[in-house]
GROMACS .gro file of C-alpha atoms in nm:
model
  335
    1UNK     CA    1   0.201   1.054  -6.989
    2UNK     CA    2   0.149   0.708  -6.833
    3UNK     CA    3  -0.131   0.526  -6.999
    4UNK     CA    4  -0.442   0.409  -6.784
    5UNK     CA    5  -0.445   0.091  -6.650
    6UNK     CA    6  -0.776  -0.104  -6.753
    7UNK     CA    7  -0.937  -0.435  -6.759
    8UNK     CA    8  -1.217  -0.580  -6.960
    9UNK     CA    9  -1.520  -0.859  -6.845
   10UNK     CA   10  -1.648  -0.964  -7.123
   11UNK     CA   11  -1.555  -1.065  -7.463
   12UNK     CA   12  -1.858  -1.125  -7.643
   13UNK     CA   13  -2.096  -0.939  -7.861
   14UNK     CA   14  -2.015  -0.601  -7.750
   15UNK     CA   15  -1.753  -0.675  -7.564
   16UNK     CA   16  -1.529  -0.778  -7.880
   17UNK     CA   17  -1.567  -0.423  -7.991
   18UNK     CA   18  -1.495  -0.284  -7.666
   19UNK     CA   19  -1.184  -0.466  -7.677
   20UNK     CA   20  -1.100  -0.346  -8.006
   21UNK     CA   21  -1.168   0.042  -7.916
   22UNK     CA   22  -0.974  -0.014  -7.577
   23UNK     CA   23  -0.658  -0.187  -7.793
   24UNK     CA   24  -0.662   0.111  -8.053
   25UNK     CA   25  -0.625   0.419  -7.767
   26UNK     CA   26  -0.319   0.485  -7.705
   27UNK     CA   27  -0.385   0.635  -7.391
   28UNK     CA   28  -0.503   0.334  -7.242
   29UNK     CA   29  -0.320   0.031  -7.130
   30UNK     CA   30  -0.545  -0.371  -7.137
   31UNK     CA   31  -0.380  -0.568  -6.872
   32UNK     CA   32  -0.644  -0.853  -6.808
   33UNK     CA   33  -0.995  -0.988  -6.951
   34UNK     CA   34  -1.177  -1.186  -6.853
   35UNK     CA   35  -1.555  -1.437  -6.963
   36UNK     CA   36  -1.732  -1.697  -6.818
   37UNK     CA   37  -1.674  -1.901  -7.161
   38UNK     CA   38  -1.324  -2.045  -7.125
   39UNK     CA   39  -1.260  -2.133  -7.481
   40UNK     CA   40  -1.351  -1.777  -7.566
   41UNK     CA   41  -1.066  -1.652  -7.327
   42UNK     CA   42  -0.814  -1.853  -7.442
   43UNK     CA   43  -0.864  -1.757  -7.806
   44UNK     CA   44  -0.857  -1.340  -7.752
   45UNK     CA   45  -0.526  -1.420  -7.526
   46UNK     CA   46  -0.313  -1.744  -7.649
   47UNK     CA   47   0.039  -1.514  -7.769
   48UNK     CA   48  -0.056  -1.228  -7.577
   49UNK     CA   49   0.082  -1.099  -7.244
   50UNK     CA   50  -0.287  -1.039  -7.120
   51UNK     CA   51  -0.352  -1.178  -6.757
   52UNK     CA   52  -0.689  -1.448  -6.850
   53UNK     CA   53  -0.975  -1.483  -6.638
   54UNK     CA   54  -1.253  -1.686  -6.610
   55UNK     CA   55  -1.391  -1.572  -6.235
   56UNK     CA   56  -1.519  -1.202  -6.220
   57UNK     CA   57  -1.425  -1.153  -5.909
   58UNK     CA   58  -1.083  -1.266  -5.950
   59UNK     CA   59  -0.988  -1.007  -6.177
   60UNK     CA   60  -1.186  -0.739  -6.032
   61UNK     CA   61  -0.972  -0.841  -5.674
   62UNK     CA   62  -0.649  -0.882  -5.814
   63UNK     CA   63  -0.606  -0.623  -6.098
   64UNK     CA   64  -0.702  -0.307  -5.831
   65UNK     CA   65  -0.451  -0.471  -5.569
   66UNK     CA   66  -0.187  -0.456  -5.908
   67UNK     CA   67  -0.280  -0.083  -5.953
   68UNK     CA   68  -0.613  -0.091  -6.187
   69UNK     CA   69  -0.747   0.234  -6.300
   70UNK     CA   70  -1.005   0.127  -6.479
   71UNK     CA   71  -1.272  -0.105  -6.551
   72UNK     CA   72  -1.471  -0.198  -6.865
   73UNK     CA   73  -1.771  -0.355  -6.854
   74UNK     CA   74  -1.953  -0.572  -7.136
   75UNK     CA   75  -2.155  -0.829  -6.948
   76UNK     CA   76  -2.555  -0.813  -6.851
   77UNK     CA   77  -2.623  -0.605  -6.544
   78UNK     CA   78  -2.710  -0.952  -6.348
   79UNK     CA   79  -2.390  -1.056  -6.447
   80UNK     CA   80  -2.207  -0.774  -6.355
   81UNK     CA   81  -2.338  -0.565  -6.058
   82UNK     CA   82  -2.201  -0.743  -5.785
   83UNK     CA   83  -1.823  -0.694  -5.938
   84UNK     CA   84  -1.902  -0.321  -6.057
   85UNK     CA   85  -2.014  -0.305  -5.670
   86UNK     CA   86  -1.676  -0.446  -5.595
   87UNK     CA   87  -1.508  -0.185  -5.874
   88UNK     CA   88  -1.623   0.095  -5.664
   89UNK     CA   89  -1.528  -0.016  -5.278
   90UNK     CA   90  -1.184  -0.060  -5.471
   91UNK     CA   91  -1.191   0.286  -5.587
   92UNK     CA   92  -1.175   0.228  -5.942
   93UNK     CA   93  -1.320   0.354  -6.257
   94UNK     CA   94  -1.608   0.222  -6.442
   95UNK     CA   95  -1.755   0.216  -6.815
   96UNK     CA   96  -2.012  -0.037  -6.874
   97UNK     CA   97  -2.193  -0.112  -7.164
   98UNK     CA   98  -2.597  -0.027  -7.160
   99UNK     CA   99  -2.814  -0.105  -6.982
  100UNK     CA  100  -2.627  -0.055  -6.667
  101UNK     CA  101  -2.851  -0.211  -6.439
  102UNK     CA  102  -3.243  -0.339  -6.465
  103UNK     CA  103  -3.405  -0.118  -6.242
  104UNK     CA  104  -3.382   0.291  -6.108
  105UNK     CA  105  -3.340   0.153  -5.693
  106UNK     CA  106  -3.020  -0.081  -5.888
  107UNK     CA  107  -2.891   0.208  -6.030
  108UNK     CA  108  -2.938   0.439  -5.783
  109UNK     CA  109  -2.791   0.209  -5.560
  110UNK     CA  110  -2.458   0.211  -5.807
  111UNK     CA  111  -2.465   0.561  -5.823
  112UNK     CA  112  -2.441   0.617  -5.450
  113UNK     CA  113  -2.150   0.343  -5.428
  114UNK     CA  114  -1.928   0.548  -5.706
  115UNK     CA  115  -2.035   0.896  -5.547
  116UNK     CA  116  -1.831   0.765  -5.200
  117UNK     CA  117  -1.549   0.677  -5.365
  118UNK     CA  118  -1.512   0.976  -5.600
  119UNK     CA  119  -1.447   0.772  -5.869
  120UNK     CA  120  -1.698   0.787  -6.239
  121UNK     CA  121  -1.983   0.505  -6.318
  122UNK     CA  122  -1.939   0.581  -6.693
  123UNK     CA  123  -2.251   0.449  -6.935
  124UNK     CA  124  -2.178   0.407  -7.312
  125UNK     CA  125  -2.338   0.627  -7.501
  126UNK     CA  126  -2.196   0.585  -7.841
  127UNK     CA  127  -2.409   0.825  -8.018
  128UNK     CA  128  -2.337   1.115  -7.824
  129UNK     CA  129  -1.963   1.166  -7.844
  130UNK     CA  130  -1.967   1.056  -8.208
  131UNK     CA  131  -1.943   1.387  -8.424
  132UNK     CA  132  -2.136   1.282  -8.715
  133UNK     CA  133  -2.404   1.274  -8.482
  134UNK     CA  134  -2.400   1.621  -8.360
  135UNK     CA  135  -2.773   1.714  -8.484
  136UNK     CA  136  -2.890   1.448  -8.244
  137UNK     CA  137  -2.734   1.597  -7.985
  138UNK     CA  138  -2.906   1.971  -8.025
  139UNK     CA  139  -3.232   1.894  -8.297
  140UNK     CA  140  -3.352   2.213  -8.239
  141UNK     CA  141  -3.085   2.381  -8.384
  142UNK     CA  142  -3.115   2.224  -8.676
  143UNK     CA  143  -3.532   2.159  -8.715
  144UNK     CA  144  -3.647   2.398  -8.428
  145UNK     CA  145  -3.876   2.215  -8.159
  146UNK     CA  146  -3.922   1.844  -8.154
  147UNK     CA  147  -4.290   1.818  -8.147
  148UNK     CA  148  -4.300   1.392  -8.204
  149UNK     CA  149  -4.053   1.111  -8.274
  150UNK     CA  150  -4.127   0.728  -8.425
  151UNK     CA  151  -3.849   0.490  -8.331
  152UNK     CA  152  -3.852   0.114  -8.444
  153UNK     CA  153  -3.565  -0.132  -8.306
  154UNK     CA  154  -3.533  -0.500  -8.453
  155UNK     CA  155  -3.267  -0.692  -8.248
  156UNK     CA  156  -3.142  -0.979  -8.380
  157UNK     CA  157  -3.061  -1.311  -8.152
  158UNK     CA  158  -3.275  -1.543  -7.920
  159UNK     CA  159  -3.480  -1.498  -7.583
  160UNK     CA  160  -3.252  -1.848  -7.524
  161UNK     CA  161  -3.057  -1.851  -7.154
  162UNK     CA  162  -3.078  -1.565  -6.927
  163UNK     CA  163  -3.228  -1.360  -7.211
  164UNK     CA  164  -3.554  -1.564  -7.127
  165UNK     CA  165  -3.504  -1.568  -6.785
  166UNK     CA  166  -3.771  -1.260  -6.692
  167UNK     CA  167  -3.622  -1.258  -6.318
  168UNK     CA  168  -3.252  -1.259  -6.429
  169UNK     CA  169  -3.283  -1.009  -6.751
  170UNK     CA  170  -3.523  -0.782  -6.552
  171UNK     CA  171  -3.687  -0.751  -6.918
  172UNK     CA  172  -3.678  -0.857  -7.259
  173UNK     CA  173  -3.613  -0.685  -7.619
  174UNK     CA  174  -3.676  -0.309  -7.414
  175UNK     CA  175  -3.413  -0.357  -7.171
  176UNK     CA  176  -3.162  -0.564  -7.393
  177UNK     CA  177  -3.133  -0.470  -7.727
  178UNK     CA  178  -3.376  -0.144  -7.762
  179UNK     CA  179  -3.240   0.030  -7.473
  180UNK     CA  180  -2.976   0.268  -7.637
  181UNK     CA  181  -3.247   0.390  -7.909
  182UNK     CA  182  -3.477   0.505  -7.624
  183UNK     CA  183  -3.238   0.625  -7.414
  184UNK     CA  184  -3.145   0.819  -7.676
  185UNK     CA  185  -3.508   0.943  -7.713
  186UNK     CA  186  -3.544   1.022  -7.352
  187UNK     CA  187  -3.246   1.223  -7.385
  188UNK     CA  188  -3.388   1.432  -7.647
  189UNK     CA  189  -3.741   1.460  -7.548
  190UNK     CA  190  -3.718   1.418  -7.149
  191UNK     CA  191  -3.889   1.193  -6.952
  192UNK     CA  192  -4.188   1.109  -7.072
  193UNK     CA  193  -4.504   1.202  -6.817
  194UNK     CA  194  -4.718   0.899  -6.874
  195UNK     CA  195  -4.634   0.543  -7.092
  196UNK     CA  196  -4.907   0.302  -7.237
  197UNK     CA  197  -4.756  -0.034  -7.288
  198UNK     CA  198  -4.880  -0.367  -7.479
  199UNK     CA  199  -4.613  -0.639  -7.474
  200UNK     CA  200  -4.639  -0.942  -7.754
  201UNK     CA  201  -4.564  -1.302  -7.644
  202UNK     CA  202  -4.546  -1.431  -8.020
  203UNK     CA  203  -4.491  -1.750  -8.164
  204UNK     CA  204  -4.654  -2.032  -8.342
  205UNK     CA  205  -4.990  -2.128  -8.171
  206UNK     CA  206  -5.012  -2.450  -7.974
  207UNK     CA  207  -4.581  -2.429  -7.923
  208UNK     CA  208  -4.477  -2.398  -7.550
  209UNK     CA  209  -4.244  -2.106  -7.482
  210UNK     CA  210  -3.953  -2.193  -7.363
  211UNK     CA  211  -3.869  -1.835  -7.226
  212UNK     CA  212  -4.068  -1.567  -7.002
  213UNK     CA  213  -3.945  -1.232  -7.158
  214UNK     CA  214  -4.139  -1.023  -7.458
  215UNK     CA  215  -4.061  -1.083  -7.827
  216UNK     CA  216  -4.242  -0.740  -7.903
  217UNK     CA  217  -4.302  -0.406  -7.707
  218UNK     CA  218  -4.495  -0.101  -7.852
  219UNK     CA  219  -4.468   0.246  -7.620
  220UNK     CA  220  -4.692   0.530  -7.665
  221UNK     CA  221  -4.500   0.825  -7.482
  222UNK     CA  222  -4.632   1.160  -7.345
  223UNK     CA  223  -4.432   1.403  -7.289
  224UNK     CA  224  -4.646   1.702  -7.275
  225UNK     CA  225  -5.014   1.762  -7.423
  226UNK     CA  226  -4.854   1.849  -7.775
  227UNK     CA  227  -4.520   1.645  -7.746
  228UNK     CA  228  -4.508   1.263  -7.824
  229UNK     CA  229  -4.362   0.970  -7.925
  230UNK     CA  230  -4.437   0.572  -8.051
  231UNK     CA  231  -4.131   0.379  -8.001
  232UNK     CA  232  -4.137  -0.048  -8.129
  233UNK     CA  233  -3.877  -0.282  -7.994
  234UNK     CA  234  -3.903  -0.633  -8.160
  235UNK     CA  235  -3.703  -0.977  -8.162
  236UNK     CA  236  -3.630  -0.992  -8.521
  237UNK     CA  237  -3.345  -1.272  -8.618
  238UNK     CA  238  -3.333  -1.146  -8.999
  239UNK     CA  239  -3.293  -0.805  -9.059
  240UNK     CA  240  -3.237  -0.649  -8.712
  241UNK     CA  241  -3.159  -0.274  -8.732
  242UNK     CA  242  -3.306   0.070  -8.614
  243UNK     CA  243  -3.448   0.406  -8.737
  244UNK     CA  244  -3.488   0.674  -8.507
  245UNK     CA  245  -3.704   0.986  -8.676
  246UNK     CA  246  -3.757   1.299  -8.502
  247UNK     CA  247  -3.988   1.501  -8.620
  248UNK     CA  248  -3.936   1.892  -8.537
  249UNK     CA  249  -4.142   2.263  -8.676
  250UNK     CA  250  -3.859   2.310  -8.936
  251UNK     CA  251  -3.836   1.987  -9.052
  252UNK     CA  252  -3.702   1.655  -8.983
  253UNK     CA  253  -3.392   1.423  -8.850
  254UNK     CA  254  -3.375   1.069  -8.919
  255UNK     CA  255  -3.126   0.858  -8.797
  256UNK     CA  256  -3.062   0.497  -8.984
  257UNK     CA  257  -2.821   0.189  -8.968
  258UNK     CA  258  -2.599   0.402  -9.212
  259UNK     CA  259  -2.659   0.736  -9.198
  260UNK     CA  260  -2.834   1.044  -9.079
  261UNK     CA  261  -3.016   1.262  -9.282
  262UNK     CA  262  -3.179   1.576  -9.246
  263UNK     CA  263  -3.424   1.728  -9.416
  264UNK     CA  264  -3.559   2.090  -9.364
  265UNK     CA  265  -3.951   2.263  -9.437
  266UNK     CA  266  -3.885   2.413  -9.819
  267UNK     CA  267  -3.752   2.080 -10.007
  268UNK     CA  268  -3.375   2.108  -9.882
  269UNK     CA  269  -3.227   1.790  -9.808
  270UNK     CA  270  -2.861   1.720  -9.629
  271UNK     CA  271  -2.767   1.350  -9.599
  272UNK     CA  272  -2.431   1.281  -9.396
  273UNK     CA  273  -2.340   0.917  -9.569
  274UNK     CA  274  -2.237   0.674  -9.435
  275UNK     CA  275  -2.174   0.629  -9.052
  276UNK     CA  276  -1.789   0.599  -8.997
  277UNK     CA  277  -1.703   0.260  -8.960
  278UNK     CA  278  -1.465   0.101  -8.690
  279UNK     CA  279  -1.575  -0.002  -8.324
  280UNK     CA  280  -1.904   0.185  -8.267
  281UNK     CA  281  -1.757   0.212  -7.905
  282UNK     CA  282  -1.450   0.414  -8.042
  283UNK     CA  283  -1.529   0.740  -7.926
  284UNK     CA  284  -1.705   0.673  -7.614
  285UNK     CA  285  -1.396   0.480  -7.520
  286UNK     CA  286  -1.251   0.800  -7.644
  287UNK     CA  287  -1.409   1.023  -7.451
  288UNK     CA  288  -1.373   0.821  -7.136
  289UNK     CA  289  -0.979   0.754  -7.118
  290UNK     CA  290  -0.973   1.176  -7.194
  291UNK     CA  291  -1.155   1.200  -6.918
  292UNK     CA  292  -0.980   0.966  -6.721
  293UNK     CA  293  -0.639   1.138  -6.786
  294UNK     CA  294  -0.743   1.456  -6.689
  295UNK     CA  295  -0.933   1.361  -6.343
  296UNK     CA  296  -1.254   1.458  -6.502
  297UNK     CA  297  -1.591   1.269  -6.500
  298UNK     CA  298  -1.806   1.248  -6.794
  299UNK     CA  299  -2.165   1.403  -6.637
  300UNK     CA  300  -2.375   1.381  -6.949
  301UNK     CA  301  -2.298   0.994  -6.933
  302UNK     CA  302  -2.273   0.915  -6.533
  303UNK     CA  303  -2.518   0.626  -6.431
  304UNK     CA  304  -2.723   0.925  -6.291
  305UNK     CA  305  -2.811   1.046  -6.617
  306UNK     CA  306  -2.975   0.720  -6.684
  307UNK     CA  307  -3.166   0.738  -6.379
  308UNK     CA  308  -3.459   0.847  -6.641
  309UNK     CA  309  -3.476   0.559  -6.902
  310UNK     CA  310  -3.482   0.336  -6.641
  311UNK     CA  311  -3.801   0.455  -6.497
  312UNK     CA  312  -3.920   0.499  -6.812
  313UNK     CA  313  -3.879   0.118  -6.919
  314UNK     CA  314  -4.014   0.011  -6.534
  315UNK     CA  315  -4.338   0.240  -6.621
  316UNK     CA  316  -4.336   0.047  -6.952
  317UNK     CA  317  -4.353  -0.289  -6.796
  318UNK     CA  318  -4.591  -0.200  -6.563
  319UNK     CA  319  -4.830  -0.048  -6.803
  320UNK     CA  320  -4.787  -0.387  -7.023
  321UNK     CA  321  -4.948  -0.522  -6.693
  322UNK     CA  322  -5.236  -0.234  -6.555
  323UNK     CA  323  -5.342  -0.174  -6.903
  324UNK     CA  324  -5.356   0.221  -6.815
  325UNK     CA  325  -5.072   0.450  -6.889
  326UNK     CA  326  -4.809   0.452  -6.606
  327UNK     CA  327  -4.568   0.758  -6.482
  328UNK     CA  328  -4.173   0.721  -6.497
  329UNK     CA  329  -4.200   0.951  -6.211
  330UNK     CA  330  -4.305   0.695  -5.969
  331UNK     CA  331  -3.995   0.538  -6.022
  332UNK     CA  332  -3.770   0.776  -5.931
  333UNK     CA  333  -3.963   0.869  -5.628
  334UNK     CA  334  -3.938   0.514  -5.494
  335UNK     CA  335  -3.576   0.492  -5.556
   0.00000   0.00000   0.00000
């Protein structure tokens, strides 16, 4: 079979692992990358017979009139919407790291472009094509109902450049760097019905920011009158990490850096130790070139099915603002 023809923006942060996942599938073929840091370019494709770029729209424009199949995607949505825009008029494939865009009318927006030319807006979601995380995926198969969830996200890094741009990022630590933990959590639990709010500026007193965007966010979600969750997204340059515990009538899922353990009503305990290790984007990478060779699109990780964190994080902002707990449901009506 003829491998897919792809291209990568984006070299950085997750974009290095991208480019490792892409390199180890055998189905899939890298013919150009491409970042807006020229030294960075140069050093992933000095001895190779990758086509370099350091213009977006360059590759986007030449590699689909060369045959492209594919994009990949590794770049902030204000970085990358307009060329993902271009992806789709040029009929080709997309899989972009989260968050895909800043806002539900952005998305929705995307969506609509990639639904005309019958081609997939793919959104990585590592943790639900990875097999070791299979309770995740169905909790109450393993702990019966999920009745509440805790979630706590330190990312590590600075608010520095576009990060602390507030009109660029669209947000700050919720939107980049928490995002995949609570769109994880809205995939579990649904969209919540209401979100309460309260964003943290922090820093030494008397220093002038130099930024616009939150260092801390704390979410109270309602789902339903005996369903909820409290989910804490923080800027946090020495330890960052996550823990994701779900809390269900049989007993309880928990979901570290390294591993996923389970524990059931009754004292037993299963621990699944440690996480494989490797490209975290291995298997969705996986799971999109299978889909790609056999002309089918991924629906449980379309751009539509994101359609609901997005309004969730826009109610969450908004809140941080009213004071007074805010619907996700607003959001999606006004897209």
């Amino acid at each position: 079979m003829k491998p897919t023809t792809v291209a990568l923006l984006g070299l950085r942060d997750t974009g290095k692992e991208l480019l490792a996942a892409i390199l180890a599938d055998g189905r899939l073929s890298l013919v150009a990358v491409a970042d807006s840091d020229g030294e960075t370019v140069r050093r992933h494709t000095d001895g190779t017979d990758l086509r370099a770029y350091t213009d977006f729209r360059s590759l986007v424009t030449e590699a689909s009139r060369a045959g492209l199949d594919a994009l990949f995607v590794a770049v902030a949505p204000h970085q990358s919407i307009e060329y993902v825009r271009l992806a789709a008029a040029r009929g080709v494939a997309v899989f972009h790291e989260s968050p895909p865009a800043r806002t539900v009318s952005e998305a929705a927006g995307l969506a609509e472009a990639f639904r005309v030319a019958g081609k997939p807006l793919v959104v990585s979601r590592p943790w639900l094509v990875e097999p070791v995380l299979g309770p995740l995926r169905q909790p109450a198969d393993v702990i019966d109902r999920v009745c509440a969830a805790a979630v706590s996200v330190r990312v590590s890094g600075t608010s520095a450049g576009w990060h602390g741009d507030k009109a660029r990022a669209g947000g700050g630590v919720l939107l980049h760097g928490a995002y995949e933990c609570l769109d994880m959590l809205v995939h579990i639990m649904g969209m919540p019905k209401a979100v309460v709010a309260h964003r943290i500026l922090a820093g030494p007193p008397g220093v002038a920011r130099n930024y616009d965007t939150e260092d801390v966010m704390q979410l109270l979600l309602t789902f339903t009158e005996d369903r909820s969750a409290v989910f804490t997204a923080s800027r946090e340059a020495v330890e960052p990490g996550s823990r994701v515990l779900l809390l269900g009538l049989a007993g309880s899922i928990e979901l570290r850096d390294d591993e996923l353990v389970i524990r059931r009503h009754g004292g037993e305990q299963h621990v699944t130790r440690p996480l494989p290790p490797g490209p975290r984007s291995a298997p969705a990478v996986g799971a999109f070139s299978a889909a790609l060779a056999s002309d089918c699109a991924q629906t449980a990780t379309t751009i539509e099915a994101h359609l609901h964190t997005l309004a969730t994080i826009e109610a969450a902002y908004l809140s941080a603002k009213t004071g007074a707990a805010e619907s996700p449901e607003n959001f999606l009506k006004r897209s």
